């Protein structure tokens, strides 16, 4: 059982995410105690080795099914058997999906909402009692700029992220006086496994760059963090485009 002490205690759901792993590497350099939850045992082993070599005080890996609310709840319970204090909880698991395929396959569509919405909300709800009892801690939820406005090319993924953005916003307000902070993380396009099939362009960011900004955002208890920061302004433009123009765009 890990007691509260000066080494930060960080739990990451979907730790094999390119962005989340880059965040974990920064915390390893801060001598953090890291609890990694992901579905792939081999990836967990590789990450554990890497993070220990960077200075993590402790790394524990938990194989977790984060593709359903039930699996996510079970994973959270497993985590809570190992810790009684958490400084930072990150929920990074997510699935992009292909809009054409999702439109033609209701099961695939349900699965995307299970991974992107049901499981993250189940984790958050299950971890809340511990955070509330501590009266401190940051819960960082990976949403996306795609949740700010449904675009023709990826509106099903966008709808799932819009749900998470609304959940995180409401939870942040609800916990405003509790000492627990909720951070909504809205990445733009980041070069991870999720976007490996897409061409790299000038707007594509590296996970390490994004991770530095995320850790700073956690330190400063920012509410909503666009990563990289210029996406805030891109999304101001996109969300303010009049519908009669927006609906003609195919991006
Ligand atoms: N990359 C971007 O451009 C971008 C932009 C906006 C928002 N985001 C969001 O940022 C978060 C991190 O994404 P990333 O870019 O770092 O992507 P990534 O490297 O592809 O990581 C995605 C994570 O989700 C897990 N995952 C994927 N499908 C799953 C499933 N069916 N069941 C359980 N876990 C599953 C992956 O596990 P495995 O490693 O085992 O596959 C991995 O841990 C995600 O929530 C994503 O939606 C990403």
Short mmCIF file of C-alpha atoms and ligand atoms in Angstrom, two decimals:
data_model
loop_
_atom_site.label_atom_id
_atom_site.label_comp_id
_atom_site.label_asym_id
_atom_site.label_seq_id
_atom_site.Cartn_x
_atom_site.Cartn_y
_atom_site.Cartn_z
CA UNK A 1 0.00 0.00 0.00
CA UNK A 2 1.47 3.37 -1.03
CA UNK A 3 1.25 6.12 1.57
CA UNK A 4 1.14 9.83 0.76
CA UNK A 5 4.66 11.18 0.72
CA UNK A 6 6.74 13.68 -1.18
CA UNK A 7 7.24 11.61 -4.35
CA UNK A 8 4.23 12.35 -6.56
CA UNK A 9 1.90 9.40 -7.11
CA UNK A 10 0.56 9.22 -10.65
CA UNK A 11 -1.94 6.76 -12.14
CA UNK A 12 -2.37 6.57 -15.90
CA UNK A 13 -5.26 4.71 -17.54
CA UNK A 14 -4.29 3.97 -21.14
CA UNK A 15 -0.62 4.39 -20.21
CA UNK A 16 0.51 2.95 -23.56
CA UNK A 17 -0.90 6.05 -25.30
CA UNK A 18 1.91 7.92 -27.05
CA UNK A 19 1.03 11.15 -25.28
CA UNK A 20 0.44 9.59 -21.86
CA UNK A 21 3.72 7.69 -22.00
CA UNK A 22 5.59 10.92 -22.82
CA UNK A 23 3.89 12.49 -19.76
CA UNK A 24 4.94 9.47 -17.65
CA UNK A 25 8.55 9.98 -18.78
CA UNK A 26 8.50 13.54 -17.41
CA UNK A 27 7.07 12.34 -14.09
CA UNK A 28 9.71 9.59 -13.97
CA UNK A 29 12.37 12.30 -14.07
CA UNK A 30 10.58 13.89 -11.09
CA UNK A 31 11.05 10.60 -9.21
CA UNK A 32 7.35 9.83 -9.24
CA UNK A 33 5.64 6.62 -8.22
CA UNK A 34 3.84 5.52 -11.36
CA UNK A 35 0.87 3.18 -11.71
CA UNK A 36 0.35 2.20 -15.34
CA UNK A 37 -2.89 0.65 -16.58
CA UNK A 38 -3.11 -0.67 -20.14
CA UNK A 39 -4.29 -3.76 -21.97
CA UNK A 40 -0.97 -4.90 -23.44
CA UNK A 41 1.36 -6.69 -21.01
CA UNK A 42 4.40 -6.45 -23.32
CA UNK A 43 3.97 -2.67 -23.73
CA UNK A 44 3.60 -2.34 -19.96
CA UNK A 45 6.85 -4.28 -19.38
CA UNK A 46 8.73 -2.11 -21.89
CA UNK A 47 7.37 1.10 -20.38
CA UNK A 48 8.18 -0.05 -16.86
CA UNK A 49 11.83 -0.62 -17.82
CA UNK A 50 12.06 2.76 -19.56
CA UNK A 51 10.47 4.70 -16.69
CA UNK A 52 12.65 3.05 -14.03
CA UNK A 53 15.75 3.91 -16.06
CA UNK A 54 14.60 7.58 -16.12
CA UNK A 55 14.38 7.77 -12.34
CA UNK A 56 10.88 6.71 -11.32
CA UNK A 57 10.88 5.73 -7.65
CA UNK A 58 8.39 2.96 -8.31
CA UNK A 59 6.53 1.65 -11.36
CA UNK A 60 3.63 -0.79 -11.07
CA UNK A 61 1.90 -2.18 -14.14
CA UNK A 62 -1.68 -3.38 -14.15
CA UNK A 63 -3.14 -5.19 -17.15
CA UNK A 64 -6.55 -3.59 -17.60
CA UNK A 65 -9.51 -3.90 -19.92
CA UNK A 66 -10.42 -0.28 -20.66
CA UNK A 67 -12.87 -1.10 -23.43
CA UNK A 68 -16.04 -1.19 -21.32
CA UNK A 69 -17.46 0.43 -18.21
CA UNK A 70 -17.28 -2.89 -16.33
CA UNK A 71 -13.66 -3.52 -17.27
CA UNK A 72 -12.72 0.05 -16.41
CA UNK A 73 -14.42 -0.18 -13.00
CA UNK A 74 -12.61 -3.43 -12.25
CA UNK A 75 -9.29 -1.85 -13.28
CA UNK A 76 -9.92 1.13 -11.00
CA UNK A 77 -10.73 -1.17 -8.07
CA UNK A 78 -7.49 -3.07 -8.70
CA UNK A 79 -5.59 0.21 -8.63
CA UNK A 80 -7.24 1.29 -5.37
CA UNK A 81 -6.10 -1.95 -3.71
CA UNK A 82 -2.53 -0.74 -4.34
CA UNK A 83 -2.74 2.98 -3.43
CA UNK A 84 -4.41 5.13 -0.83
CA UNK A 85 -3.26 8.45 -2.24
CA UNK A 86 -3.05 9.81 -5.79
CA UNK A 87 -1.68 13.19 -6.85
CA UNK A 88 -2.55 12.86 -10.52
CA UNK A 89 -4.91 10.56 -12.41
CA UNK A 90 -4.81 10.63 -16.20
CA UNK A 91 -7.39 8.98 -18.43
CA UNK A 92 -5.84 8.67 -21.88
CA UNK A 93 -7.35 5.58 -23.51
CA UNK A 94 -9.20 6.33 -26.71
CA UNK A 95 -10.01 5.15 -30.20
CA UNK A 96 -10.22 7.26 -33.37
CA UNK A 97 -12.21 4.95 -35.63
CA UNK A 98 -13.07 5.49 -39.27
CA UNK A 99 -16.22 7.51 -39.88
CA UNK A 100 -17.34 5.55 -42.98
CA UNK A 101 -16.90 2.24 -41.16
CA UNK A 102 -18.63 3.52 -38.03
CA UNK A 103 -21.63 4.77 -40.03
CA UNK A 104 -22.09 1.30 -41.50
CA UNK A 105 -21.47 -0.76 -38.38
CA UNK A 106 -23.54 -0.05 -35.30
CA UNK A 107 -21.51 -2.47 -33.16
CA UNK A 108 -18.27 -0.68 -34.05
CA UNK A 109 -19.98 2.59 -33.22
CA UNK A 110 -21.13 1.29 -29.82
CA UNK A 111 -17.64 -0.03 -29.15
CA UNK A 112 -16.12 3.39 -29.88
CA UNK A 113 -18.48 4.97 -27.35
CA UNK A 114 -17.65 2.23 -24.84
CA UNK A 115 -13.91 2.95 -25.14
CA UNK A 116 -14.12 6.74 -25.48
CA UNK A 117 -17.02 7.58 -23.15
CA UNK A 118 -18.35 4.74 -20.97
CA UNK A 119 -14.97 3.49 -19.77
CA UNK A 120 -13.42 6.92 -18.99
CA UNK A 121 -16.56 8.04 -17.14
CA UNK A 122 -16.64 4.75 -15.20
CA UNK A 123 -12.98 5.24 -14.19
CA UNK A 124 -13.58 8.82 -13.15
CA UNK A 125 -16.70 8.00 -11.13
CA UNK A 126 -14.92 5.10 -9.41
CA UNK A 127 -11.82 7.09 -8.51
CA UNK A 128 -13.76 10.11 -7.20
CA UNK A 129 -14.39 8.87 -3.64
CA UNK A 130 -10.62 8.52 -3.07
CA UNK A 131 -9.88 11.97 -4.51
CA UNK A 132 -12.68 13.55 -2.48
CA UNK A 133 -11.47 11.86 0.68
CA UNK A 134 -7.94 13.22 0.11
CA UNK A 135 -9.33 16.70 -0.74
CA UNK A 136 -6.56 17.10 -3.31
CA UNK A 137 -5.40 15.73 -6.64
CA UNK A 138 -5.74 16.43 -10.35
CA UNK A 139 -7.88 14.34 -12.67
CA UNK A 140 -6.78 14.87 -16.29
CA UNK A 141 -9.19 13.67 -18.95
CA UNK A 142 -8.04 13.40 -22.58
CA UNK A 143 -10.79 14.81 -24.76
CA UNK A 144 -10.03 16.37 -28.17
CA UNK A 145 -10.46 19.50 -30.26
CA UNK A 146 -12.72 17.19 -32.32
CA UNK A 147 -15.30 17.51 -29.50
CA UNK A 148 -15.61 21.28 -29.97
CA UNK A 149 -17.63 21.01 -33.19
CA UNK A 150 -18.73 17.98 -35.17
CA UNK A 151 -16.90 17.98 -38.49
CA UNK A 152 -18.01 16.01 -41.57
CA UNK A 153 -14.85 13.87 -41.59
CA UNK A 154 -14.85 12.65 -37.95
CA UNK A 155 -18.08 13.61 -36.23
CA UNK A 156 -18.69 10.24 -34.54
CA UNK A 157 -15.32 10.37 -32.79
CA UNK A 158 -16.03 14.09 -32.19
CA UNK A 159 -19.38 13.26 -30.59
CA UNK A 160 -17.68 10.85 -28.18
CA UNK A 161 -15.14 13.51 -27.21
CA UNK A 162 -17.88 16.16 -26.87
CA UNK A 163 -19.49 13.89 -24.28
CA UNK A 164 -16.22 13.68 -22.35
CA UNK A 165 -15.69 17.45 -22.57
CA UNK A 166 -19.17 18.07 -21.12
CA UNK A 167 -18.60 15.47 -18.40
CA UNK A 168 -15.24 17.00 -17.42
CA UNK A 169 -16.65 20.53 -17.43
CA UNK A 170 -19.56 19.60 -15.16
CA UNK A 171 -17.38 17.55 -12.83
CA UNK A 172 -14.87 20.42 -12.54
CA UNK A 173 -17.69 22.78 -11.52
CA UNK A 174 -19.11 20.26 -9.07
CA UNK A 175 -15.71 19.76 -7.41
CA UNK A 176 -14.68 23.43 -7.50
CA UNK A 177 -14.53 23.79 -3.71
CA UNK A 178 -13.39 20.24 -2.93
CA UNK A 179 -9.64 20.64 -3.45
CA UNK A 180 -9.83 18.18 -6.38
CA UNK A 181 -9.16 19.66 -9.81
CA UNK A 182 -10.40 18.40 -13.18
CA UNK A 183 -8.31 19.21 -16.25
CA UNK A 184 -9.75 18.80 -19.74
CA UNK A 185 -6.97 18.04 -22.21
CA UNK A 186 -7.77 18.87 -25.83
CA UNK A 187 -5.02 17.76 -28.19
CA UNK A 188 -5.03 18.78 -31.85
CA UNK A 189 -3.15 16.42 -34.18
CA UNK A 190 -0.36 14.56 -32.40
CA UNK A 191 2.04 12.03 -33.96
CA UNK A 192 1.06 8.86 -32.07
CA UNK A 193 -0.15 5.38 -33.07
CA UNK A 194 -3.65 6.86 -33.36
CA UNK A 195 -2.66 9.14 -36.26
CA UNK A 196 0.08 6.95 -37.81
CA UNK A 197 -2.07 6.40 -40.93
CA UNK A 198 -2.47 10.15 -41.54
CA UNK A 199 0.03 12.30 -43.43
CA UNK A 200 2.23 14.44 -41.15
CA UNK A 201 1.57 18.17 -41.76
CA UNK A 202 2.65 21.48 -40.23
CA UNK A 203 -0.07 21.17 -37.56
CA UNK A 204 1.15 17.77 -36.37
CA UNK A 205 2.84 17.94 -32.95
CA UNK A 206 5.26 15.56 -31.28
CA UNK A 207 4.12 13.72 -28.12
CA UNK A 208 7.11 15.04 -26.12
CA UNK A 209 6.22 18.66 -26.91
CA UNK A 210 2.61 18.08 -25.99
CA UNK A 211 3.56 16.20 -22.80
CA UNK A 212 5.58 19.16 -21.47
CA UNK A 213 2.54 21.41 -21.86
CA UNK A 214 0.26 18.85 -20.22
CA UNK A 215 2.52 18.53 -17.16
CA UNK A 216 2.70 22.33 -16.89
CA UNK A 217 -1.10 22.46 -17.15
CA UNK A 218 -1.40 19.92 -14.33
CA UNK A 219 1.09 21.85 -12.17
CA UNK A 220 -0.85 25.09 -12.73
CA UNK A 221 -4.28 23.48 -12.40
CA UNK A 222 -5.44 24.80 -15.74
CA UNK A 223 -9.11 24.11 -16.55
CA UNK A 224 -9.03 23.40 -20.28
CA UNK A 225 -5.74 22.84 -22.03
CA UNK A 226 -5.41 22.96 -25.81
CA UNK A 227 -2.23 21.15 -26.91
CA UNK A 228 -0.36 22.66 -28.69
CA UNK A 229 -1.74 26.02 -27.53
CA UNK A 230 -2.45 27.42 -31.00
CA UNK A 231 -5.39 25.01 -31.27
CA UNK A 232 -7.37 27.27 -28.95
CA UNK A 233 -7.37 29.93 -31.68
CA UNK A 234 -7.96 27.44 -34.50
CA UNK A 235 -11.02 26.22 -32.62
CA UNK A 236 -12.26 29.75 -31.93
CA UNK A 237 -12.42 30.21 -35.70
CA UNK A 238 -13.93 26.77 -36.38
CA UNK A 239 -16.60 27.05 -33.70
CA UNK A 240 -17.60 30.54 -34.87
CA UNK A 241 -17.94 29.73 -38.58
CA UNK A 242 -21.57 30.28 -39.56
CA UNK A 243 -23.41 27.01 -40.16
CA UNK A 244 -24.16 27.87 -43.81
CA UNK A 245 -20.39 27.95 -44.49
CA UNK A 246 -19.44 25.17 -42.06
CA UNK A 247 -21.85 22.62 -43.55
CA UNK A 248 -20.19 23.00 -46.97
CA UNK A 249 -16.74 22.13 -45.61
CA UNK A 250 -15.60 18.53 -46.01
CA UNK A 251 -12.76 18.50 -43.47
N1 LIG B 1 -3.19 11.69 -31.40
C1 LIG B 1 -4.03 12.66 -31.63
O1 LIG B 1 -3.89 13.38 -32.64
C2 LIG B 1 -5.14 12.96 -30.65
C3 LIG B 1 -5.87 14.13 -30.85
C4 LIG B 1 -6.89 14.45 -29.99
C5 LIG B 1 -7.17 13.63 -28.92
N2 LIG B 1 -6.46 12.49 -28.74
C6 LIG B 1 -6.82 11.67 -27.58
O2 LIG B 1 -5.71 11.58 -26.72
C7 LIG B 1 -5.72 10.31 -26.03
C8 LIG B 1 -4.38 9.65 -26.20
O3 LIG B 1 -4.22 9.33 -27.56
P1 LIG B 1 -2.83 9.06 -28.30
O4 LIG B 1 -2.77 9.97 -29.44
O5 LIG B 1 -1.73 9.05 -27.31
O6 LIG B 1 -3.15 7.65 -28.94
P2 LIG B 1 -2.50 6.21 -28.88
O7 LIG B 1 -1.03 6.28 -28.75
O8 LIG B 1 -3.11 5.48 -30.03
O9 LIG B 1 -3.08 5.64 -27.49
C9 LIG B 1 -4.39 5.29 -27.31
C10 LIG B 1 -4.53 4.55 -25.99
O10 LIG B 1 -5.84 3.99 -25.91
C11 LIG B 1 -5.73 2.57 -25.81
N3 LIG B 1 -6.78 1.92 -26.58
C12 LIG B 1 -7.01 2.02 -27.90
N4 LIG B 1 -8.04 1.25 -28.25
C13 LIG B 1 -8.44 0.63 -27.13
C14 LIG B 1 -9.45 -0.32 -26.85
N5 LIG B 1 -10.23 -0.81 -27.81
N6 LIG B 1 -9.59 -0.75 -25.57
C15 LIG B 1 -8.80 -0.29 -24.61
N7 LIG B 1 -7.81 0.61 -24.81
C16 LIG B 1 -7.65 1.05 -26.06
C17 LIG B 1 -4.38 2.21 -26.41
O11 LIG B 1 -3.97 0.93 -25.98
P3 LIG B 1 -2.95 0.06 -26.90
O12 LIG B 1 -1.61 0.75 -26.78
O13 LIG B 1 -2.98 -1.27 -26.30
O14 LIG B 1 -3.48 0.12 -28.31
C18 LIG B 1 -3.56 3.37 -25.85
O15 LIG B 1 -3.29 3.17 -24.49
C19 LIG B 1 -6.88 9.52 -26.62
O16 LIG B 1 -7.98 9.62 -25.75
C20 LIG B 1 -7.18 10.24 -27.92
O17 LIG B 1 -8.53 10.10 -28.30
C21 LIG B 1 -5.45 12.12 -29.59
#
